[in-house]
XYZ file of C-alpha atoms in Angstrom:
662
model
C 69.208 136.448 93.640
C 70.902 134.902 96.362
C 68.973 135.313 99.593
C 65.819 132.690 98.080
C 63.859 129.965 97.767
C 63.178 127.922 94.473
C 59.594 126.302 94.972
C 59.056 123.670 92.349
C 55.426 123.056 91.945
C 53.010 121.728 89.523
C 50.283 123.500 91.265
C 50.185 127.174 91.045
C 47.920 127.432 93.640
C 50.897 125.619 95.658
C 52.994 127.737 94.683
C 51.225 131.003 94.913
C 50.713 130.161 98.353
C 54.442 129.649 99.544
C 55.105 132.188 97.781
C 52.463 134.274 99.706
C 53.765 133.315 102.587
C 57.698 133.774 102.422
C 56.658 137.578 101.348
C 55.600 138.083 104.719
C 58.657 137.291 105.692
C 61.377 138.841 103.019
C 62.849 136.261 101.114
C 62.860 136.468 97.564
C 60.823 133.242 95.664
C 61.427 131.706 92.091
C 58.992 129.508 91.462
C 59.007 126.778 88.813
C 56.717 124.349 87.593
C 59.583 121.511 87.374
C 63.082 120.146 87.628
C 63.484 120.417 83.810
C 62.757 124.806 84.021
C 65.238 125.233 86.806
C 68.371 124.260 84.773
C 68.176 127.548 83.207
C 67.600 129.737 86.667
C 70.127 127.363 88.448
C 72.852 129.692 85.771
C 72.216 132.853 87.933
C 70.453 131.392 90.960
C 72.434 129.849 94.239
C 69.027 129.175 96.373
C 68.997 128.846 100.018
C 65.875 126.282 100.403
C 64.386 124.807 97.958
C 60.341 123.605 98.251
C 59.143 120.541 96.064
C 56.729 118.049 95.483
C 57.796 113.885 96.018
C 57.966 113.558 92.263
C 60.032 116.462 91.459
C 62.382 115.376 93.907
C 62.504 112.130 93.367
C 62.713 113.118 88.866
C 66.329 112.779 86.996
C 66.597 116.284 86.359
C 66.623 117.049 90.334
C 69.518 115.016 90.158
C 71.654 116.423 87.761
C 70.500 119.806 89.007
C 70.678 119.177 92.559
C 74.728 119.534 91.480
C 74.248 122.612 90.897
C 73.188 123.915 94.316
C 74.624 125.168 97.744
C 76.466 122.379 99.648
C 74.068 124.392 102.702
C 71.382 124.352 100.646
C 67.688 122.898 102.416
C 65.468 120.620 100.544
C 61.459 121.156 102.158
C 59.372 118.196 99.786
C 55.356 119.126 99.779
C 53.017 116.514 99.853
C 49.384 116.581 99.163
C 47.701 113.598 101.478
C 48.276 111.041 103.978
C 49.378 108.345 101.701
C 52.152 110.062 100.126
C 54.208 110.229 103.641
C 54.213 106.353 104.026
C 55.319 105.787 100.789
C 57.681 109.275 100.478
C 61.372 107.843 100.588
C 64.481 110.398 99.889
C 67.536 109.807 101.039
C 69.409 112.866 99.545
C 71.398 115.273 101.452
C 70.074 118.568 102.920
C 65.739 117.211 103.746
C 65.185 119.477 106.057
C 61.435 118.174 106.694
C 58.513 116.574 105.513
C 54.570 118.759 105.356
C 51.568 117.919 104.074
C 50.784 121.078 102.262
C 46.595 119.873 102.794
C 46.668 118.988 106.832
C 49.053 122.093 107.470
C 48.288 125.261 108.137
C 50.069 128.877 106.818
C 51.540 129.560 109.845
C 53.048 125.687 110.196
C 53.995 126.310 106.930
C 55.833 129.616 106.971
C 57.444 128.594 110.228
C 59.096 126.005 109.355
C 60.871 127.664 105.668
C 61.542 129.882 107.993
C 63.503 127.526 109.921
C 65.039 125.612 107.087
C 66.066 128.845 105.159
C 67.824 130.453 108.391
C 69.100 126.866 109.503
C 71.081 127.143 105.525
C 71.782 130.983 106.065
C 73.397 129.543 109.422
C 75.168 126.758 107.778
C 76.838 128.939 105.221
C 77.900 131.360 107.980
C 79.628 128.217 109.712
C 82.132 127.703 106.827
C 84.569 125.551 107.417
C 88.512 126.002 108.390
C 89.826 124.596 105.073
C 87.515 127.292 102.994
C 88.693 129.758 104.629
C 92.573 128.812 104.438
C 92.668 128.159 100.688
C 91.317 131.133 100.173
C 93.062 133.049 102.116
C 96.309 130.603 101.163
C 95.332 131.817 97.379
C 95.116 135.355 97.287
C 98.607 134.442 99.068
C 100.101 133.333 95.780
C 100.270 137.063 94.618
C 102.942 138.119 97.457
C 104.803 134.636 97.288
C 105.707 135.525 92.918
C 107.096 138.769 93.547
C 110.055 136.991 96.449
C 113.292 138.097 94.753
C 115.259 135.698 96.169
C 114.660 132.045 97.414
C 115.030 133.180 101.288
C 112.728 135.809 100.898
C 109.905 133.149 99.170
C 110.633 131.003 102.353
C 110.086 133.361 104.694
C 106.876 134.391 103.074
C 105.803 130.933 102.611
C 106.117 130.345 106.441
C 104.651 133.135 107.016
C 101.346 132.752 105.393
C 100.294 129.336 105.673
C 101.785 130.034 109.232
C 98.598 133.236 109.740
C 95.969 131.824 107.271
C 95.880 128.103 108.594
C 96.006 128.900 112.519
C 99.496 127.804 113.653
C 101.905 129.838 115.707
C 105.199 128.147 114.437
C 106.042 127.492 110.883
C 109.189 125.889 109.461
C 110.835 125.116 106.366
C 113.743 122.801 104.722
C 115.335 122.113 102.097
C 117.964 119.891 101.147
C 119.857 118.960 98.565
C 121.186 116.221 95.683
C 122.756 114.385 98.633
C 119.531 114.373 100.682
C 120.797 117.157 103.646
C 119.179 120.458 104.734
C 120.655 123.212 102.657
C 117.743 125.932 103.410
C 116.167 126.451 106.631
C 113.225 129.511 107.212
C 111.422 129.883 110.572
C 108.818 131.647 111.740
C 107.127 132.061 115.344
C 105.137 134.669 116.654
C 106.479 134.577 120.122
C 110.082 133.535 119.768
C 112.786 133.800 117.128
C 115.394 131.779 117.385
C 118.785 132.826 116.241
C 121.055 129.490 115.864
C 118.372 127.915 114.423
C 119.886 127.714 110.659
C 123.790 127.145 112.249
C 122.180 123.997 114.169
C 120.702 122.239 111.405
C 122.261 123.652 107.596
C 124.072 120.312 106.414
C 122.518 117.447 108.527
C 120.987 114.921 106.899
C 117.056 115.652 105.736
C 114.220 115.131 108.474
C 111.053 117.398 108.925
C 112.719 119.995 112.045
C 110.112 119.827 114.302
C 110.928 121.788 118.076
C 108.475 119.591 119.649
C 108.914 116.162 120.627
C 105.473 114.685 119.493
C 103.861 114.925 115.763
C 100.708 114.183 114.346
C 100.636 113.257 110.835
C 97.331 113.455 109.823
C 95.763 114.493 105.896
C 98.128 114.948 103.678
C 100.910 114.561 106.229
C 104.228 112.688 105.859
C 104.346 109.442 109.445
C 107.584 109.329 109.542
C 109.711 106.468 112.061
C 110.364 109.416 114.948
C 106.861 109.850 115.251
C 103.952 108.387 117.730
C 100.876 108.937 118.977
C 99.774 112.407 120.344
C 99.334 112.443 124.206
C 96.199 114.035 125.689
C 96.718 117.848 126.676
C 99.688 118.058 124.101
C 99.950 120.311 121.129
C 99.797 119.330 117.928
C 102.219 119.383 115.076
C 101.423 119.187 110.689
C 104.967 117.419 108.887
C 103.479 118.181 104.957
C 106.466 117.226 102.082
C 107.859 119.421 99.497
C 107.257 117.315 96.037
C 109.179 117.968 92.431
C 107.478 116.235 89.290
C 107.803 112.218 90.286
C 106.957 112.441 93.912
C 110.638 112.968 95.181
C 110.467 114.282 98.694
C 113.133 117.644 99.042
C 111.610 119.942 101.814
C 108.893 119.425 104.552
C 107.381 121.894 105.859
C 106.040 122.084 110.100
C 103.551 123.676 111.869
C 103.597 123.805 115.591
C 100.929 125.215 118.109
C 97.476 125.858 116.508
C 95.888 128.574 117.820
C 92.587 126.522 118.161
C 93.062 123.091 119.713
C 89.550 122.033 118.389
C 90.560 123.235 114.933
C 89.792 120.792 111.689
C 93.705 120.005 111.288
C 93.242 117.294 109.395
C 90.775 119.748 106.296
C 94.185 121.723 106.452
C 96.159 119.473 104.968
C 94.904 119.879 101.424
C 94.697 123.192 100.635
C 98.020 123.230 102.405
C 99.445 121.224 99.890
C 98.012 122.127 96.827
C 99.800 125.683 97.845
C 103.422 124.188 98.948
C 102.465 123.217 95.220
C 103.440 126.442 93.354
C 105.952 127.311 96.113
C 107.891 124.018 94.973
C 107.739 125.731 91.219
C 108.907 128.664 92.911
C 111.511 127.296 94.786
C 112.715 125.463 91.379
C 113.141 128.890 89.564
C 115.137 130.662 92.224
C 117.413 128.035 92.364
C 117.407 127.946 88.874
C 118.377 131.616 88.881
C 120.996 130.927 91.904
C 122.611 128.518 89.665
C 122.079 130.592 86.919
C 124.323 133.319 88.888
C 126.726 131.474 90.311
C 127.895 130.195 86.625
C 128.273 134.102 85.741
C 130.792 134.003 88.515
C 132.651 131.179 88.343
C 134.225 130.073 85.106
C 132.208 127.207 82.985
C 136.386 125.090 83.284
C 136.602 125.372 86.693
C 133.437 124.275 87.035
C 133.986 121.725 85.231
C 137.349 120.798 87.242
C 135.436 120.613 90.675
C 133.330 117.995 89.002
C 135.956 116.361 88.255
C 137.522 116.075 91.431
C 134.435 115.163 93.378
C 132.770 112.967 91.114
C 136.381 110.975 91.356
C 136.164 111.610 95.079
C 133.107 110.039 95.314
C 134.128 107.161 92.895
C 136.711 105.708 94.665
C 135.711 106.080 98.434
C 132.614 104.374 96.618
C 135.232 101.414 95.548
C 137.310 101.451 98.723
C 134.469 100.622 100.984
C 132.624 98.013 98.075
C 135.818 95.707 99.357
C 135.101 94.922 102.304
C 132.832 92.865 104.187
C 133.050 95.203 107.272
C 130.036 97.593 108.206
C 131.015 101.173 107.809
C 129.845 103.331 108.725
C 129.341 107.620 109.499
C 127.697 109.965 111.691
C 127.327 113.969 112.471
C 128.009 115.128 116.088
C 124.963 113.564 117.693
C 125.608 110.324 116.772
C 123.173 109.765 113.307
C 123.983 108.418 110.682
C 124.979 109.515 107.646
C 126.355 106.932 106.056
C 125.866 103.274 105.974
C 128.245 100.994 103.847
C 126.049 98.239 101.649
C 127.329 95.444 103.928
C 124.947 96.749 106.463
C 122.647 94.719 104.671
C 124.391 92.028 103.420
C 125.573 91.150 107.285
C 122.217 91.421 108.863
C 119.744 91.701 106.657
C 117.667 94.854 107.547
C 117.578 97.457 105.212
C 120.139 100.020 105.611
C 118.716 103.273 103.499
C 115.778 102.971 107.075
C 118.818 103.432 109.629
C 120.250 106.216 108.266
C 119.439 109.520 110.262
C 119.426 107.424 113.005
C 121.605 107.714 116.613
C 124.091 104.971 116.662
C 123.425 104.157 119.817
C 119.940 104.136 118.894
C 120.390 101.079 116.830
C 123.221 99.560 118.200
C 120.617 99.582 121.737
C 117.571 97.765 119.673
C 119.802 95.138 117.507
C 122.896 93.999 119.988
C 121.867 91.746 123.145
C 121.037 92.925 126.330
C 124.606 92.457 128.420
C 126.202 94.431 130.739
C 128.747 95.358 127.349
C 125.894 96.212 125.084
C 124.971 98.974 128.031
C 128.280 99.669 128.811
C 128.980 100.564 124.417
C 125.445 102.345 124.538
C 126.598 104.387 127.649
C 129.837 105.852 126.027
C 128.593 106.609 122.794
C 125.734 108.846 124.154
C 128.418 110.330 126.403
C 131.335 111.730 124.087
C 134.337 110.254 126.984
C 136.133 108.784 124.205
C 137.530 109.543 121.297
C 138.676 106.385 120.640
C 137.017 103.187 121.774
C 136.979 99.354 121.240
C 134.859 96.641 121.946
C 132.725 93.166 121.139
C 129.285 92.837 121.281
C 126.216 90.711 120.253
C 123.821 91.753 117.338
C 120.892 90.360 115.874
C 120.553 89.675 112.328
C 116.717 89.427 110.066
C 116.531 86.022 110.617
C 116.992 86.432 114.507
C 120.897 84.324 114.801
C 122.541 86.237 116.961
C 126.288 87.152 115.534
C 129.535 88.542 116.822
C 131.408 91.899 115.712
C 134.012 93.819 116.960
C 133.609 97.506 116.761
C 135.670 100.181 116.582
C 134.623 103.649 116.788
C 136.237 107.681 116.607
C 134.740 110.944 117.104
C 136.507 113.094 114.659
C 137.113 116.982 115.989
C 138.349 120.501 115.162
C 138.988 123.362 117.682
C 138.492 120.772 120.631
C 134.851 120.021 119.494
C 133.646 116.373 117.965
C 131.812 117.381 114.630
C 131.448 114.199 112.952
C 131.602 110.652 113.917
C 133.005 107.084 112.254
C 132.819 103.719 112.119
C 134.260 99.919 111.166
C 131.599 96.912 112.819
C 133.256 93.543 112.368
C 132.013 89.934 112.048
C 134.188 87.552 114.437
C 131.789 85.503 114.731
C 133.900 82.618 113.121
C 136.253 83.383 114.331
C 135.589 83.332 117.879
C 134.200 80.203 116.830
C 137.637 78.200 116.013
C 139.209 79.479 118.762
C 137.128 77.950 120.414
C 137.315 74.914 118.610
C 141.446 75.179 118.488
C 140.628 74.888 122.873
C 138.187 72.036 123.225
C 140.408 70.089 120.373
C 143.373 71.495 122.915
C 141.622 69.564 125.781
C 141.087 66.891 124.063
C 144.195 66.160 123.028
C 145.691 66.325 126.433
C 142.305 64.255 127.970
C 143.424 61.506 125.152
C 146.168 61.510 125.973
C 145.493 61.210 129.479
C 143.636 58.108 128.951
C 145.525 57.086 127.210
C 147.767 55.739 129.929
C 145.313 55.139 132.060
C 144.230 52.248 129.916
C 147.063 50.707 129.639
C 147.210 50.638 133.936
C 144.026 49.348 133.577
C 144.586 46.864 130.733
C 147.714 44.957 132.715
C 144.860 44.019 135.907
C 142.144 42.722 133.237
C 145.123 40.182 131.768
C 145.457 38.789 135.031
C 141.136 38.734 136.070
C 140.341 36.817 131.565
C 143.726 34.602 132.530
C 141.546 33.697 136.496
C 137.503 33.648 135.191
C 139.382 30.549 132.198
C 141.008 28.931 134.934
C 137.702 29.186 137.156
C 134.759 28.070 134.279
C 136.832 24.888 133.414
C 135.619 23.718 136.945
C 132.143 24.852 137.049
C 130.550 23.346 133.452
C 128.353 21.192 135.853
C 126.605 24.030 136.956
C 124.605 25.991 134.453
C 123.696 28.524 136.668
C 127.362 28.966 137.521
C 128.690 29.201 133.669
C 126.118 31.476 132.826
C 127.262 34.038 135.442
C 130.898 33.491 134.439
C 129.279 34.728 131.279
C 128.421 37.439 131.741
C 131.225 37.845 133.903
C 132.858 37.564 131.553
C 131.682 39.632 128.415
C 131.733 42.399 131.327
C 135.899 42.083 131.152
C 135.901 42.139 128.201
C 133.728 44.979 127.306
C 136.286 46.698 129.697
C 138.847 46.204 127.335
C 137.284 47.245 124.705
C 136.690 50.244 126.667
C 140.076 50.599 127.227
C 141.026 49.633 123.825
C 138.717 52.306 122.651
C 139.961 55.328 125.139
C 143.792 54.210 123.104
C 142.893 54.666 119.855
C 140.924 57.628 120.524
C 142.816 59.414 118.008
C 142.277 56.508 115.667
C 140.295 56.159 112.755
C 140.236 53.258 111.862
C 138.190 50.919 113.442
C 138.478 46.922 115.535
C 138.332 43.611 112.899
C 134.440 43.184 112.390
C 132.144 40.157 111.362
C 128.263 39.770 110.020
C 126.539 40.227 113.264
C 122.576 39.826 113.650
C 122.347 43.278 115.335
C 118.369 41.016 117.550
C 121.950 38.889 119.393
C 124.237 41.948 120.027
C 120.854 43.594 121.668
C 120.048 40.610 123.643
C 123.807 40.547 124.466
C 123.761 44.097 126.233
C 120.535 44.317 127.377
C 121.893 40.522 129.649
C 124.491 42.819 131.166
C 122.672 46.022 131.766
C 120.042 43.244 133.212
C 120.884 43.774 137.149
C 121.026 47.314 136.972
C 117.752 47.634 135.216
C 115.594 45.678 137.010
C 117.078 47.520 140.417
C 116.528 51.084 139.227
C 112.990 49.517 138.244
C 112.876 49.746 134.502
C 110.787 47.678 132.486
C 112.876 46.847 129.627
C 110.958 46.233 125.606
C 112.216 44.499 123.025
C 110.467 44.428 119.470
C 112.157 43.289 117.115
C 112.231 42.668 113.408
C 112.025 38.528 113.164
C 114.837 37.080 110.204
C 116.277 40.890 111.190
C 119.046 41.254 108.010
C 122.931 41.259 109.710
C 125.087 43.835 109.536
C 129.108 43.623 109.717
C 130.180 44.996 112.663
C 132.488 44.480 115.416
C 129.674 43.334 117.750
C 132.257 44.584 121.093
C 131.532 48.416 120.015
C 127.607 47.702 118.608
C 127.052 47.009 122.332
C 129.411 49.536 123.631
C 127.292 51.534 122.309
C 123.994 49.868 123.565
C 124.920 49.796 126.637
C 125.840 53.779 126.660
C 122.375 54.617 125.727
C 120.752 52.467 128.335
C 122.674 53.682 130.830
C 121.644 57.311 129.897
C 118.506 56.348 129.896
C 118.465 54.979 133.139
C 120.438 58.564 134.652
C 117.029 60.067 133.040
C 114.847 57.877 134.168
C 115.646 57.922 138.374
C 112.574 56.918 139.461
C 111.801 53.835 136.909
C 110.075 54.429 133.647
C 110.296 51.845 130.682
C 113.056 51.183 128.098
C 112.208 49.875 124.155
C 114.749 49.199 122.092
C 113.721 48.255 118.295
C 115.192 46.828 115.394
C 113.746 46.915 112.034
C 114.811 46.894 108.823
C 114.466 48.566 104.885
C 115.974 47.920 101.529
C 119.420 49.050 102.907
C 119.218 49.634 106.518
C 119.673 48.089 109.802
C 117.338 50.422 112.116
C 117.765 50.470 116.114
C 115.720 52.257 117.960
C 116.569 52.697 121.726
C 113.375 55.092 123.436
C 112.700 56.371 126.999
C 110.468 57.990 128.897
C 112.505 60.053 130.790
C 111.995 63.883 131.163
C 113.707 64.637 127.999
C 116.426 66.714 126.596
C 116.193 70.734 126.510
C 116.411 71.921 122.527
C 119.694 73.956 123.519
C 121.131 70.470 124.533
C 120.371 68.726 120.890
C 122.746 71.250 119.670
C 125.814 70.118 121.360
C 124.615 66.592 122.681
C 127.282 65.422 120.550
C 130.245 67.443 121.123
C 133.306 66.052 123.282
C 133.717 66.772 127.432
C 129.746 67.885 127.273
C 127.726 65.978 130.325
C 124.833 67.499 130.855
C 123.594 64.931 134.032
C 122.729 67.155 136.157
C 124.547 65.120 139.827
C 128.114 64.921 137.215
C 129.323 61.450 136.789
C 131.112 61.327 133.421
C 133.497 63.143 131.357
C 131.127 63.702 128.950
C 133.168 61.531 126.015
C 130.172 58.617 125.753
C 128.035 60.413 123.061
C 130.460 61.953 121.202
C 132.815 58.348 121.289
C 129.177 56.425 120.478
C 129.022 58.693 117.680
C 132.262 58.097 116.434
C 132.039 54.522 116.094
C 128.721 54.443 114.106
C 130.290 56.614 111.794
C 133.477 54.329 111.561
C 130.915 51.265 110.474
C 129.386 53.591 107.888
C 125.988 54.111 109.518
C 124.718 57.352 111.795
C 123.003 58.055 115.249
C 120.019 60.372 115.903
C 118.066 61.768 118.553
C 115.003 63.073 119.383
C 112.905 64.382 122.373
C 109.950 66.028 122.260
C 109.575 68.331 125.689
C 108.636 66.133 128.567
C 108.431 63.084 126.585
C 111.694 61.395 126.996
C 114.233 60.519 124.026
C 114.416 57.899 121.306
C 118.518 57.525 119.222
C 117.797 56.127 116.130
C 120.915 53.686 115.255
C 121.247 53.161 111.309
C 123.875 50.579 109.605
C 123.999 48.926 106.467
C 122.773 45.569 105.798
C 126.185 43.621 105.364
C 127.031 42.717 101.773
C 127.022 37.910 101.422
């Protein structure tokens, strides 16, 4: 009664007509007046074709019985007239065709029903590989349960899974409580790997794959070393073996499918279900093995060994947790087996993500690409040195670069490398301190030299000042000459203050101060630099706040700062431009801004702009002390100096000085 057609129609003549047509083809028919009557029939019969009126197909009763039909069952709708054809809607899966029973001949109806029946039979014959695999895997349960040991169980599971899912190779690896491979079983139709166990046992728990590319699909596991499969390459599935709670303690790898066009994704699910049973059987075998081992050793010896092991682990954990250095261990191939918490604390990365990766790959990915890092990677890969130390730069997760001194040691037994260990020490701060000390020594030497030079300059300056005073007394009647003499005198005074600053470079105290208006200081500074500004085609604009509050400053020192900023602006505008000096105030401070329209300051230069001996002029000139001295002067006055420079839009220096308290 399985090869049958179910007819659901209220018209007896229609039922008899359809039944007569199908009996001529040797097909058994089951007739019902409504979908409700078919519930009892479907408990014993699974028809290949259902022939029904539109009202029956749309009824709730048909929706209920459709769940009990074959997945391949085909539906044929019988309409009485043309109007029903336009109004008919039926979106159920398996609708083969719609027939107008009154307008169609017996030959047309019989041919359509025969084709629907043949189509259902063909679909039934083309069962999916997943279905066949599920039955085959289910049939293998008996042989799995009869395995007498864990190794036999793994061998049977490898063979049955490979044979019943259409793969030529299968590998099962199991890990111990330390996540290291403890058991491995390999099955292949064409090859035998004798050294596989010795090569893999004891390694970190990872799927064993004989080919380079893994295609994770379905219930397969996606892990970091997998990459998309290239055209023409073989496929592989990796499926985890889990305990209750989702703890992964093993993997099954299937490689080299027999049928390259097989539905590999659907195969992963029946395999995963079988692995649930295999997992229980593995645990059973392990419990049996543990029971045998406990009987072989005395209870006291077992407790003693566990205590010693636990104490050793605790001592090691305490030791490595006390250091800020990064400590790691590798296997013979350089793959990380241990990494302490300092790795995450120093670099910001999750250390668990790097367990199992090779040390040279980690350094290559995280280090700055230069000759030192390339040399270190080559040394690690080649095993050319058993012990070596090298310093490299490594990028943290936040993007900062830090210097590390890496000391690596390969451990040998009988001449062969069996493991590796190393230490990475952060030397960023010691390196910076050493550089600062070097700059400090250079600054001290330059300061002594500047003091000597300034002392020699002061002697002729005294003579110049004396003669200027005498000349000024004889030209009082000439106002223009008097103005020029004032400018010359101010220039001489500025040189004197500059040399005084060089002599006092290492002193923190400042010269005498008085209540001054910053507007006046700005005007004098511009007047001193007027000829040079005009010669360089630079237009100066002063935006001074009226009634600007006064500050307690040394006018000569503040003028020295402004002149230094003006000189820097002249250097930044070799073809001319605009220089704007603005004075404003708030409740506590007077603010002076010096803005130019030059080429601006690169972002990498801004960080060290105010450091001593840092000169960034393209054509030389200057010792790089101007901005450093200017910053010291402003700080000694209780203020601050800052700079902003949008790329290609000039620079703006902002001086902030506290308002004088009368």
